[in-house]
Amino acid sequence: MSDLEIQEWEVWHTYATYLRVSKIDLDLLGRRLVESGVALCSMLRDGRTYWNSGSSVGSGSTRVDLDTYASRATLNLKRDPGCNAGPNGFAAEAWFQAGNFRFFEQRLFGRDRPLPPAYLRAFLGQCNLIPEGDPRSVIRMYPILMVYEPGVALLELRTIGPESPTSLSDFISGALNLFQHPFDRVEVPPGLSRLATRAYYHSYRKWTLPYRTALIWLERGHDSAVRQLTRFQGEGDFSFDLAPLSGEKGRSERLNDFALTVFHTVAFVLGRPRSGVGFLLRGQRHTPELGGFWSGRPHIHVIRFKGQCRTASENENRYRDAFNSILLRVAMPRAGAVKSPPLKDLRSFDDYNAYVTSAASLWVWSNLGRQNQEPLADPNRGHLIYEHQAVMELMEYGYMLHRSLLDRAEGYADLDDVFAARRALVKLRQDMSEASYFGEIRELLEHGWAELQLPELRQSIQEALSLRKAETRVSEGRLTARVGRALTVVFGLVAVPGLAQRVVQPLWKLLGVPRPANEAGFETIANAVSLVGVGLIVALLLNRVGFLKGYASGSEPRRR
């Protein structure tokens, strides 16, 4: 196992969180991400597409047509009226990748199924990580942002292995555990560099007019610095503009810091921020908040390696310890040195191995599998990766959606919200159990969600909803009791004049008690007597209710 050399691989470091919003305008977000320079291309689930075409933003609709056997797809882009230029450079490549992802989703999950829901897929281009203490070494990533209509957000940081072979220990310590490494500098698209700083300061606090004036002046200086520091980099068939991402001086960046920066920037863009005179005079709009939970895990695709076997079962028998070491993200010194946990291959056929745990997923191809896929070959390995990654995206979405439901369950204010949440949870569970036509895909997703302890999370949501139901009923009962007491007092006061006229005055005359000669004075005294009587009755009733309530709760009257 220590001699295993991986010759061709990719790792998709995937971070997931959610936004505290009820619904997202995906079309508006897709356009704004491209207009601001954060993304080079974005495509919605329904095919609505935006791309950077140099000095303007192009738009149109993409149609993905599958053949009779769902083995291939034809992509057609229809530009909007007035849009004269289609995507080019990396924007064209991003459009092609987004269309292929949609092809695999339709192939696995169907065209009009509820899962995955409406979403936005945005390609940020290339980002560079410069490791701490090694400025000549650069780690290149290709971030893909996913934002779903219910508020779940994913960031997939695609990293591609070098042309030279990578030893197992270097693969684990460098590629898989990239999140542990500090970075001196992160280079990103200039639009992201500009907006990330704005997102931080504009969401930091409510600025007064003098501070807003100073902030606008500082932002102009920052934008000028970004333009000066932006550099052009050609990478293979594509070229990118890159600028350093601003951060705290003297503080190293890590992978999760970068992911959270992107999420905060997306939330800022989603809030339709004001700028210029609008921001100066009216301040900033509210920025949607990120949820209180996020997760990150790598999805690993091993394409070629030294000693690769013809079938997946032979690969597992020969490299079981190596696969376990990858999934555990710990390089074992030698085979058998550490007792490996049992592996569960979720692939029914012998073309590749599929393993999913709570920490990572691993997809390992066999020689037979790669040969079978050669007629569908994609220069960027899309025919070997995108289908698996689409499944993992749905797994990440389902898990994070339950996290957001748990967060929302704690804030429901009335029974209607609680009942609606319970109905939505039941429907979601049904949709997830029928996510795909293929039994193997359903079993793989169920296994992945079980590894992420989704059943326990569902139970927590049910308990939270039951607690909110009980609290809501108690609150409504208290409100009803307060209203009842108030009505008792009101109706008692309303009864005072009638009681004085029909009871107190006749009784006074019958008893022959001396009374004032002035009729108005006599009525006033009768009303006062009635008020005292009604007050005593109301006080006795309210005191009785309080006594019974205390008795029912187990308390006893205090003895003197």
Coordinates of C-alpha atoms in Angstrom, one line a residue:
M1 CA 0.0 0.0 0.0
S2 CA 2.9 2.4 0.8
D3 CA 4.0 2.0 -2.9
L4 CA 0.6 3.0 -4.4
E5 CA 1.1 5.8 -6.9
I6 CA -1.9 7.7 -8.1
Q7 CA -1.4 9.0 -11.6
E8 CA -4.7 10.8 -12.3
W9 CA -7.1 12.1 -9.7
E10 CA -9.4 14.9 -8.7
V11 CA -10.7 16.1 -5.3
W12 CA -13.8 18.2 -5.0
H13 CA -13.6 19.9 -1.6
T14 CA -17.3 20.6 -0.9
Y15 CA -18.5 23.1 1.7
A16 CA -22.2 23.4 2.5
T17 CA -24.3 25.8 4.5
Y18 CA -27.7 27.6 4.3
L19 CA -29.1 31.1 4.2
R20 CA -31.8 32.2 6.5
V21 CA -34.2 33.1 3.7
S22 CA -37.6 31.7 2.8
K23 CA -37.0 31.7 -1.0
I24 CA -34.2 32.9 -3.4
D25 CA -34.7 34.7 -6.7
L26 CA -32.2 32.5 -8.6
D27 CA -32.5 34.4 -11.9
L28 CA -31.6 37.7 -10.3
L29 CA -28.7 36.1 -8.3
G30 CA -27.3 34.4 -11.4
R31 CA -27.3 37.7 -13.4
R32 CA -25.8 39.7 -10.5
L33 CA -23.0 37.2 -9.9
V34 CA -21.9 37.6 -13.5
E35 CA -22.4 41.3 -13.6
S36 CA -20.3 41.8 -10.5
G37 CA -17.5 39.7 -11.9
V38 CA -17.7 37.0 -9.2
A39 CA -18.7 34.4 -11.7
L40 CA -17.9 33.9 -15.4
C41 CA -20.9 31.8 -16.1
S42 CA -24.1 30.8 -14.3
M43 CA -26.9 28.4 -15.3
L44 CA -30.2 27.7 -13.6
R45 CA -31.9 24.3 -13.4
D46 CA -34.4 25.4 -16.0
G47 CA -31.6 26.3 -18.5
R48 CA -31.6 30.1 -17.9
T49 CA -27.9 31.1 -18.6
Y50 CA -25.8 34.2 -18.0
W51 CA -22.1 34.6 -19.1
N52 CA -19.3 37.1 -19.2
S53 CA -18.8 38.2 -22.8
G54 CA -16.1 40.8 -22.2
S55 CA -17.5 44.2 -21.6
S56 CA -21.1 43.0 -21.2
V57 CA -23.2 40.2 -19.8
G58 CA -24.7 37.7 -22.2
S59 CA -27.9 35.9 -21.5
G60 CA -30.0 33.1 -23.0
S61 CA -31.6 29.7 -22.5
T62 CA -29.9 26.4 -22.6
R63 CA -31.8 23.3 -23.7
V64 CA -30.5 19.8 -22.8
D65 CA -31.9 17.1 -25.0
L66 CA -31.3 13.4 -24.1
D67 CA -31.2 10.7 -26.7
T68 CA -33.6 7.7 -26.7
Y69 CA -31.4 5.7 -24.3
A70 CA -30.2 8.7 -22.1
S71 CA -26.6 7.9 -23.0
R72 CA -25.8 11.2 -24.7
A73 CA -27.2 14.7 -24.7
T74 CA -27.3 17.6 -27.1
L75 CA -26.8 21.1 -25.7
N76 CA -28.4 24.1 -27.5
L77 CA -28.0 27.7 -26.4
K78 CA -30.5 30.2 -27.6
R79 CA -29.3 33.8 -27.0
D80 CA -31.8 36.5 -25.9
P81 CA -32.7 39.2 -28.4
G82 CA -30.0 41.8 -28.5
C83 CA -27.3 39.5 -27.2
N84 CA -24.8 39.3 -30.0
A85 CA -21.9 37.3 -28.5
G86 CA -22.0 33.8 -27.0
P87 CA -19.7 32.6 -24.2
N88 CA -16.1 32.2 -25.1
G89 CA -12.9 31.1 -23.2
F90 CA -13.5 29.6 -19.8
A91 CA -17.1 30.9 -19.9
A92 CA -17.8 28.5 -22.8
E93 CA -16.2 25.6 -20.9
A94 CA -18.2 26.4 -17.8
W95 CA -21.4 26.5 -19.9
F96 CA -20.5 23.1 -21.3
Q97 CA -19.8 21.6 -17.9
A98 CA -23.1 23.0 -16.5
G99 CA -25.0 21.4 -19.4
N100 CA -23.3 18.1 -18.8
F101 CA -24.2 18.2 -15.1
R102 CA -27.8 18.8 -16.1
F103 CA -27.6 15.9 -18.5
F104 CA -26.5 13.6 -15.7
E105 CA -29.1 14.9 -13.3
Q106 CA -31.9 14.2 -15.8
R107 CA -30.4 10.8 -16.5
L108 CA -30.3 9.8 -12.8
F109 CA -33.2 11.7 -11.3
G110 CA -35.5 12.5 -14.2
R111 CA -36.3 15.7 -15.9
D112 CA -39.2 17.1 -13.8
R113 CA -38.7 15.3 -10.4
P114 CA -38.8 17.4 -7.2
L115 CA -35.1 16.6 -6.5
P116 CA -32.9 18.4 -7.0
P117 CA -35.0 21.5 -6.7
A118 CA -34.6 24.7 -8.6
Y119 CA -30.9 25.8 -8.3
L120 CA -28.2 28.0 -9.7
R121 CA -24.8 26.7 -10.7
A122 CA -22.1 29.4 -11.0
F123 CA -18.5 28.9 -12.1
L124 CA -16.0 31.4 -10.5
G125 CA -13.1 30.5 -12.8
Q126 CA -9.7 29.8 -11.3
C127 CA -8.5 30.6 -7.8
N128 CA -4.9 30.1 -6.6
L129 CA -3.7 29.2 -3.1
I130 CA -0.1 30.1 -2.2
P131 CA 1.0 27.9 0.7
E132 CA 2.6 29.6 3.7
G133 CA 6.4 29.7 3.5
D134 CA 6.4 28.4 -0.1
P135 CA 5.5 31.3 -2.4
R136 CA 6.6 29.5 -5.6
S137 CA 4.2 26.6 -5.0
V138 CA 0.6 27.3 -6.2
I139 CA -2.5 25.1 -5.7
R140 CA -5.1 25.8 -8.4
M141 CA -8.8 25.4 -7.7
Y142 CA -11.9 25.8 -9.9
P143 CA -14.7 26.8 -7.6
I144 CA -18.3 25.9 -8.5
L145 CA -21.1 27.6 -6.5
M146 CA -24.5 25.9 -6.0
V147 CA -27.4 27.9 -4.6
Y148 CA -30.8 26.1 -4.2
E149 CA -34.1 27.9 -4.0
P150 CA -34.8 26.8 -0.4
G151 CA -31.6 28.5 0.7
V152 CA -29.0 25.7 0.8
A153 CA -25.6 26.7 -0.7
L154 CA -22.7 24.5 -1.8
L155 CA -19.2 25.4 -2.8
E156 CA -17.2 22.8 -4.7
L157 CA -13.5 23.5 -4.9
R158 CA -12.3 21.4 -7.7
T159 CA -8.6 20.5 -7.5
I160 CA -6.9 18.5 -10.3
G161 CA -3.8 16.3 -9.7
P162 CA -0.5 17.1 -11.4
E163 CA 0.8 15.2 -14.4
S164 CA 3.4 13.5 -12.3
P165 CA 2.4 10.5 -10.1
T166 CA 1.5 11.2 -6.5
S167 CA 2.4 8.8 -3.7
L168 CA -0.4 7.8 -1.3
S169 CA 1.1 9.6 1.7
D170 CA 1.5 12.9 -0.3
F171 CA -2.0 12.5 -1.7
I172 CA -3.5 12.2 1.7
S173 CA -1.4 14.9 3.5
G174 CA -1.5 17.3 0.6
A175 CA -4.7 16.9 -1.5
L176 CA -7.2 15.4 1.0
N177 CA -6.1 17.3 4.0
L178 CA -5.7 20.6 2.2
F179 CA -8.1 22.1 4.8
Q180 CA -5.3 21.8 7.4
H181 CA -2.8 23.9 5.4
P182 CA -2.4 27.7 6.0
F183 CA -2.0 30.0 3.0
D184 CA -0.1 33.3 2.7
R185 CA -2.2 34.5 -0.2
V186 CA -5.4 33.6 -2.1
E187 CA -5.8 34.9 -5.7
V188 CA -9.4 35.2 -6.9
P189 CA -11.4 36.9 -9.7
P190 CA -11.2 40.7 -9.2
G191 CA -14.9 41.0 -8.8
L192 CA -14.8 38.6 -5.8
S193 CA -11.9 40.5 -4.3
R194 CA -13.8 43.8 -4.5
L195 CA -17.1 42.5 -3.2
A196 CA -15.7 40.3 -0.4
T197 CA -14.3 43.4 1.3
R198 CA -17.6 45.3 0.9
A199 CA -19.6 42.3 2.2
Y200 CA -17.5 42.3 5.3
Y201 CA -17.7 46.0 6.1
H202 CA -21.3 46.6 5.0
S203 CA -22.5 43.7 7.1
Y204 CA -20.3 44.5 10.1
R205 CA -22.5 47.3 11.6
K206 CA -25.0 50.1 10.8
W207 CA -22.8 53.0 9.7
T208 CA -23.7 56.6 10.3
L209 CA -23.6 59.2 7.5
P210 CA -20.0 60.4 8.3
Y211 CA -18.7 56.8 8.4
R212 CA -20.6 55.9 5.2
T213 CA -18.8 58.9 3.5
A214 CA -15.5 57.7 4.7
L215 CA -16.3 54.1 3.7
I216 CA -17.1 55.1 0.1
W217 CA -13.8 57.0 -0.2
L218 CA -11.9 53.9 1.2
E219 CA -13.8 51.6 -1.2
R220 CA -12.6 53.7 -4.2
G221 CA -9.0 53.3 -3.0
H222 CA -9.5 49.6 -2.5
D223 CA -11.0 49.2 -6.0
S224 CA -8.0 51.1 -7.4
A225 CA -5.6 48.8 -5.6
V226 CA -7.4 45.7 -6.9
R227 CA -7.1 47.0 -10.5
Q228 CA -3.4 47.6 -10.0
L229 CA -2.8 44.2 -8.4
T230 CA -4.8 42.3 -11.0
R231 CA -2.7 40.1 -13.2
F232 CA -3.4 38.1 -16.3
Q233 CA -2.6 34.4 -16.2
G234 CA -2.9 32.0 -19.1
E235 CA -3.5 28.4 -18.0
G236 CA -3.6 25.8 -20.8
D237 CA -6.4 26.6 -23.1
F238 CA -7.9 29.3 -20.8
S239 CA -6.8 32.6 -19.3
F240 CA -7.9 34.4 -16.1
D241 CA -7.7 37.7 -14.4
L242 CA -6.6 37.2 -10.8
A243 CA -6.3 39.6 -7.8
P244 CA -5.3 38.9 -4.2
L245 CA -8.1 38.4 -1.7
S246 CA -7.9 40.9 1.1
G247 CA -7.6 39.6 4.6
E248 CA -6.4 40.5 8.1
K249 CA -2.7 41.5 8.1
G250 CA -0.5 38.7 9.5
R251 CA -3.3 36.1 9.5
S252 CA -3.1 33.0 7.4
E253 CA -6.0 31.8 5.3
R254 CA -7.4 28.3 5.3
L255 CA -9.7 26.5 2.9
N256 CA -12.8 26.9 5.2
D257 CA -12.0 30.7 5.5
F258 CA -12.1 31.0 1.8
A259 CA -15.4 29.0 1.5
L260 CA -17.1 31.2 4.2
T261 CA -15.8 34.3 2.4
V262 CA -17.5 33.2 -0.8
F263 CA -20.8 32.4 1.1
H264 CA -20.8 35.8 2.8
T265 CA -20.2 37.5 -0.6
V266 CA -23.1 35.6 -2.2
A267 CA -25.4 36.6 0.7
F268 CA -24.3 40.2 0.2
V269 CA -25.1 40.0 -3.5
L270 CA -28.4 38.4 -2.8
G271 CA -29.4 41.3 -0.6
R272 CA -29.2 43.7 -3.6
P273 CA -26.7 46.0 -2.0
R274 CA -26.8 49.8 -2.5
S275 CA -23.8 51.7 -3.7
G276 CA -22.7 55.2 -4.3
V277 CA -25.3 57.9 -3.5
G278 CA -28.0 55.3 -2.6
F279 CA -25.7 53.8 0.1
L280 CA -24.6 57.3 1.3
L281 CA -28.1 58.6 1.8
R282 CA -30.1 55.5 2.8
G283 CA -27.5 53.1 4.2
Q284 CA -27.3 49.5 3.3
R285 CA -30.0 47.0 2.9
H286 CA -30.2 44.0 5.2
T287 CA -27.9 41.2 4.1
P288 CA -29.4 37.6 4.5
E289 CA -27.7 35.8 7.3
L290 CA -25.8 32.6 7.0
G291 CA -27.0 29.7 9.0
G292 CA -25.3 28.7 12.2
F293 CA -23.9 25.4 10.8
W294 CA -21.6 24.5 7.9
S295 CA -19.8 21.4 6.9
G296 CA -16.9 20.4 4.6
R297 CA -15.8 17.1 3.1
P298 CA -13.8 16.0 0.1
H299 CA -15.3 13.9 -2.7
I300 CA -12.4 11.9 -4.2
H301 CA -12.1 10.6 -7.8
V302 CA -9.2 8.3 -8.5
I303 CA -9.0 7.7 -12.3
R304 CA -5.6 6.0 -12.9
F305 CA -3.0 4.5 -10.5
K306 CA -0.1 2.2 -10.7
G307 CA -1.1 -1.4 -10.6
Q308 CA -4.7 -0.7 -11.5
C309 CA -6.6 -3.9 -12.0
R310 CA -9.1 -4.8 -14.7
T311 CA -12.1 -5.0 -12.4
A312 CA -13.3 -3.1 -9.4
S313 CA -13.5 -6.2 -7.2
E314 CA -9.8 -6.9 -7.9
N315 CA -8.9 -3.3 -7.0
E316 CA -10.7 -3.7 -3.7
N317 CA -9.1 -7.0 -2.9
R318 CA -5.6 -5.7 -3.7
Y319 CA -5.9 -2.1 -2.3
R320 CA -8.4 -2.4 0.5
D321 CA -6.0 -0.9 3.0
A322 CA -5.1 2.0 0.7
F323 CA -8.8 2.8 0.1
N324 CA -9.4 2.7 3.9
S325 CA -6.5 5.0 4.4
I326 CA -7.9 7.5 1.9
L327 CA -11.3 7.4 3.5
L328 CA -9.8 7.8 7.0
R329 CA -7.6 10.6 5.6
V330 CA -4.6 9.1 7.5
A331 CA -1.6 7.6 5.8
M332 CA -0.9 4.2 7.3
P333 CA 2.8 3.3 7.6
R334 CA 2.4 -0.2 6.1
A335 CA -0.3 -2.7 5.2
G336 CA -1.8 -4.4 8.3
A337 CA -0.2 -1.9 10.7
V338 CA -3.7 -0.6 11.6
K339 CA -6.9 -2.7 11.6
S340 CA -8.9 -1.3 8.8
P341 CA -12.7 -0.9 9.2
P342 CA -14.8 -2.9 6.7
L343 CA -15.4 -1.3 3.3
K344 CA -18.9 -1.3 1.8
D345 CA -18.7 -1.0 -2.0
L346 CA -22.0 0.7 -3.1
R347 CA -21.5 -0.1 -6.8
S348 CA -23.3 -3.2 -8.0
F349 CA -21.1 -3.6 -11.2
D350 CA -17.4 -4.1 -11.7
D351 CA -16.5 -0.9 -13.5
Y352 CA -15.6 1.2 -10.5
N353 CA -15.7 1.2 -6.6
A354 CA -18.0 3.6 -4.7
Y355 CA -17.5 4.3 -1.0
V356 CA -19.3 6.9 1.1
T357 CA -18.6 7.8 4.7
S358 CA -19.4 10.8 6.9
A359 CA -16.0 12.2 6.2
A360 CA -15.6 11.7 2.5
S361 CA -16.6 9.8 -0.6
L362 CA -14.2 7.8 -2.8
W363 CA -14.8 6.7 -6.4
V364 CA -12.1 4.4 -7.9
W365 CA -12.2 3.4 -11.6
S366 CA -11.0 0.0 -12.9
N367 CA -9.4 -0.5 -16.3
L368 CA -12.5 -2.1 -17.6
G369 CA -14.6 0.8 -16.5
R370 CA -12.4 3.4 -18.2
Q371 CA -12.4 1.4 -21.4
N372 CA -16.2 1.2 -21.4
Q373 CA -16.4 5.0 -21.0
E374 CA -13.9 5.9 -23.8
P375 CA -16.6 6.4 -26.5
L376 CA -18.1 9.1 -24.2
A377 CA -14.7 10.7 -23.3
D378 CA -14.6 14.3 -22.2
P379 CA -11.3 16.1 -22.2
N380 CA -11.9 17.2 -18.6
R381 CA -12.9 13.7 -17.3
G382 CA -16.5 14.8 -17.1
H383 CA -17.7 11.4 -18.3
L384 CA -15.9 9.8 -15.3
I385 CA -16.7 12.4 -12.6
Y386 CA -19.8 14.6 -13.2
E387 CA -22.4 11.8 -12.7
H388 CA -20.9 10.8 -9.4
Q389 CA -20.5 14.4 -8.3
A390 CA -24.2 15.1 -9.1
V391 CA -25.2 12.3 -6.7
M392 CA -22.9 13.8 -4.0
E393 CA -24.4 17.2 -4.6
L394 CA -27.9 15.8 -3.9
M395 CA -26.6 14.1 -0.8
E396 CA -25.0 17.3 0.5
Y397 CA -28.2 19.2 -0.3
G398 CA -30.5 16.8 1.5
Y399 CA -28.3 16.9 4.6
M400 CA -27.9 20.6 4.8
L401 CA -31.7 21.2 4.1
H402 CA -32.5 19.2 7.2
R403 CA -30.0 21.3 9.1
S404 CA -31.8 24.4 8.0
L405 CA -35.2 22.9 8.9
L406 CA -33.9 22.2 12.4
D407 CA -32.8 25.8 12.7
R408 CA -36.2 27.1 11.5
A409 CA -38.1 24.7 13.8
E410 CA -36.8 26.7 16.8
G411 CA -38.4 29.9 15.6
Y412 CA -42.0 29.0 14.6
A413 CA -44.4 31.2 16.4
D414 CA -47.8 29.6 15.8
L415 CA -49.3 26.1 15.2
D416 CA -49.9 26.7 11.5
D417 CA -46.2 27.1 11.0
V418 CA -45.5 23.9 13.0
F419 CA -48.1 21.9 11.1
A420 CA -46.8 23.2 7.7
A421 CA -43.2 22.2 8.7
R422 CA -44.3 18.7 9.6
R423 CA -46.1 18.3 6.3
A424 CA -43.0 19.6 4.4
L425 CA -40.8 17.2 6.4
V426 CA -43.0 14.2 5.5
K427 CA -43.1 15.2 1.8
L428 CA -39.3 15.7 1.8
R429 CA -38.7 12.3 3.2
Q430 CA -40.9 10.8 0.5
D431 CA -39.2 12.7 -2.2
M432 CA -35.8 11.7 -0.9
S433 CA -36.7 8.0 -0.8
E434 CA -37.8 8.3 -4.5
A435 CA -35.0 10.5 -5.7
S436 CA -34.0 8.3 -8.6
Y437 CA -35.4 5.7 -10.9
F438 CA -32.4 3.5 -10.2
G439 CA -32.4 1.4 -7.0
E440 CA -28.6 1.5 -6.8
I441 CA -28.6 5.3 -6.7
R442 CA -31.4 5.4 -4.1
E443 CA -29.5 2.9 -1.9
L444 CA -26.3 4.9 -2.3
L445 CA -28.1 8.1 -1.2
E446 CA -29.8 6.4 1.7
H447 CA -26.4 5.0 2.8
G448 CA -24.8 8.4 2.6
W449 CA -27.6 10.1 4.6
A450 CA -27.4 7.3 7.2
E451 CA -23.6 7.9 7.5
L452 CA -24.4 11.6 8.0
Q453 CA -26.9 10.6 10.8
L454 CA -29.8 12.0 8.9
P455 CA -32.4 9.8 10.7
E456 CA -31.2 11.2 14.0
L457 CA -31.4 14.7 12.6
R458 CA -35.0 14.0 11.5
Q459 CA -35.8 12.9 15.0
S460 CA -34.3 16.1 16.4
I461 CA -36.5 18.1 14.0
Q462 CA -39.6 16.2 15.1
E463 CA -38.7 16.8 18.8
A464 CA -38.1 20.5 18.1
L465 CA -41.4 20.8 16.3
S466 CA -43.2 18.9 19.1
L467 CA -41.6 21.2 21.7
R468 CA -42.6 24.3 19.7
K469 CA -46.1 22.9 19.4
A470 CA -46.4 22.4 23.2
E471 CA -44.9 25.9 23.8
T472 CA -47.2 27.5 21.3
R473 CA -50.2 25.8 22.9
V474 CA -49.1 27.0 26.4
S475 CA -48.6 30.5 25.0
E476 CA -52.0 30.5 23.4
G477 CA -53.6 29.2 26.6
R478 CA -52.0 31.9 28.6
L479 CA -53.2 34.5 26.1
T480 CA -56.7 33.0 26.2
A481 CA -56.6 33.2 30.0
R482 CA -55.5 36.8 30.0
V483 CA -58.2 37.7 27.5
G484 CA -60.8 35.8 29.6
R485 CA -59.8 37.7 32.8
A486 CA -59.9 41.0 30.9
L487 CA -63.4 40.1 29.6
T488 CA -64.5 39.2 33.0
V489 CA -63.5 42.6 34.4
V490 CA -65.1 44.4 31.4
F491 CA -68.4 42.5 31.7
G492 CA -68.4 43.1 35.4
L493 CA -68.1 46.8 34.9
V494 CA -70.8 46.7 32.3
A495 CA -73.1 45.0 34.8
V496 CA -72.6 47.7 37.5
P497 CA -75.4 50.2 36.4
G498 CA -78.0 47.4 35.8
L499 CA -77.2 45.8 39.2
A500 CA -77.5 49.2 40.9
Q501 CA -80.8 50.0 39.3
R502 CA -82.5 46.6 39.5
V503 CA -81.1 45.1 42.7
V504 CA -79.4 47.6 45.0
Q505 CA -82.0 50.5 44.8
P506 CA -85.1 48.3 45.2
L507 CA -83.5 46.4 48.0
W508 CA -82.5 49.7 49.7
K509 CA -86.1 50.9 49.5
L510 CA -87.5 47.6 50.7
L511 CA -85.2 47.6 53.8
G512 CA -86.2 51.2 54.6
V513 CA -82.6 52.3 54.9
P514 CA -82.3 56.1 55.0
R515 CA -81.2 57.5 51.6
P516 CA -80.2 60.9 50.3
A517 CA -83.0 63.2 49.2
N518 CA -81.2 64.0 46.0
E519 CA -82.0 61.3 43.4
A520 CA -78.6 61.7 41.7
G521 CA -76.8 61.2 44.9
F522 CA -78.8 58.1 45.7
E523 CA -78.0 56.6 42.2
T524 CA -74.3 57.3 42.8
I525 CA -74.2 55.5 46.1
A526 CA -76.1 52.5 44.6
N527 CA -73.6 52.3 41.7
A528 CA -70.7 52.4 44.2
V529 CA -72.2 49.6 46.2
S530 CA -72.8 47.6 43.0
L531 CA -69.1 48.3 41.9
V532 CA -67.8 47.0 45.3
G533 CA -70.0 43.9 45.1
V534 CA -69.0 43.1 41.5
G535 CA -65.4 43.7 42.4
L536 CA -65.5 41.2 45.2
I537 CA -67.2 38.6 43.0
V538 CA -64.6 39.1 40.2
A539 CA -61.7 38.9 42.7
L540 CA -63.1 35.7 44.2
L541 CA -63.5 34.1 40.7
L542 CA -60.0 35.1 39.6
N543 CA -58.5 33.9 42.9
R544 CA -60.4 30.7 42.5
V545 CA -59.0 30.2 39.0
G546 CA -55.5 30.9 40.2
F547 CA -55.9 28.4 43.1
L548 CA -57.1 25.7 40.8
K549 CA -54.3 26.3 38.4
G550 CA -51.7 26.0 41.1
Y551 CA -53.4 22.9 42.5
A552 CA -53.4 21.3 39.0
S553 CA -49.6 22.0 38.7
G554 CA -48.9 20.2 42.0
S555 CA -48.4 23.2 44.2
E556 CA -50.1 23.6 47.6
P557 CA -51.3 26.7 49.4
R558 CA -48.7 28.0 51.8
R559 CA -49.5 27.4 55.5
R560 CA -49.1 30.0 58.0

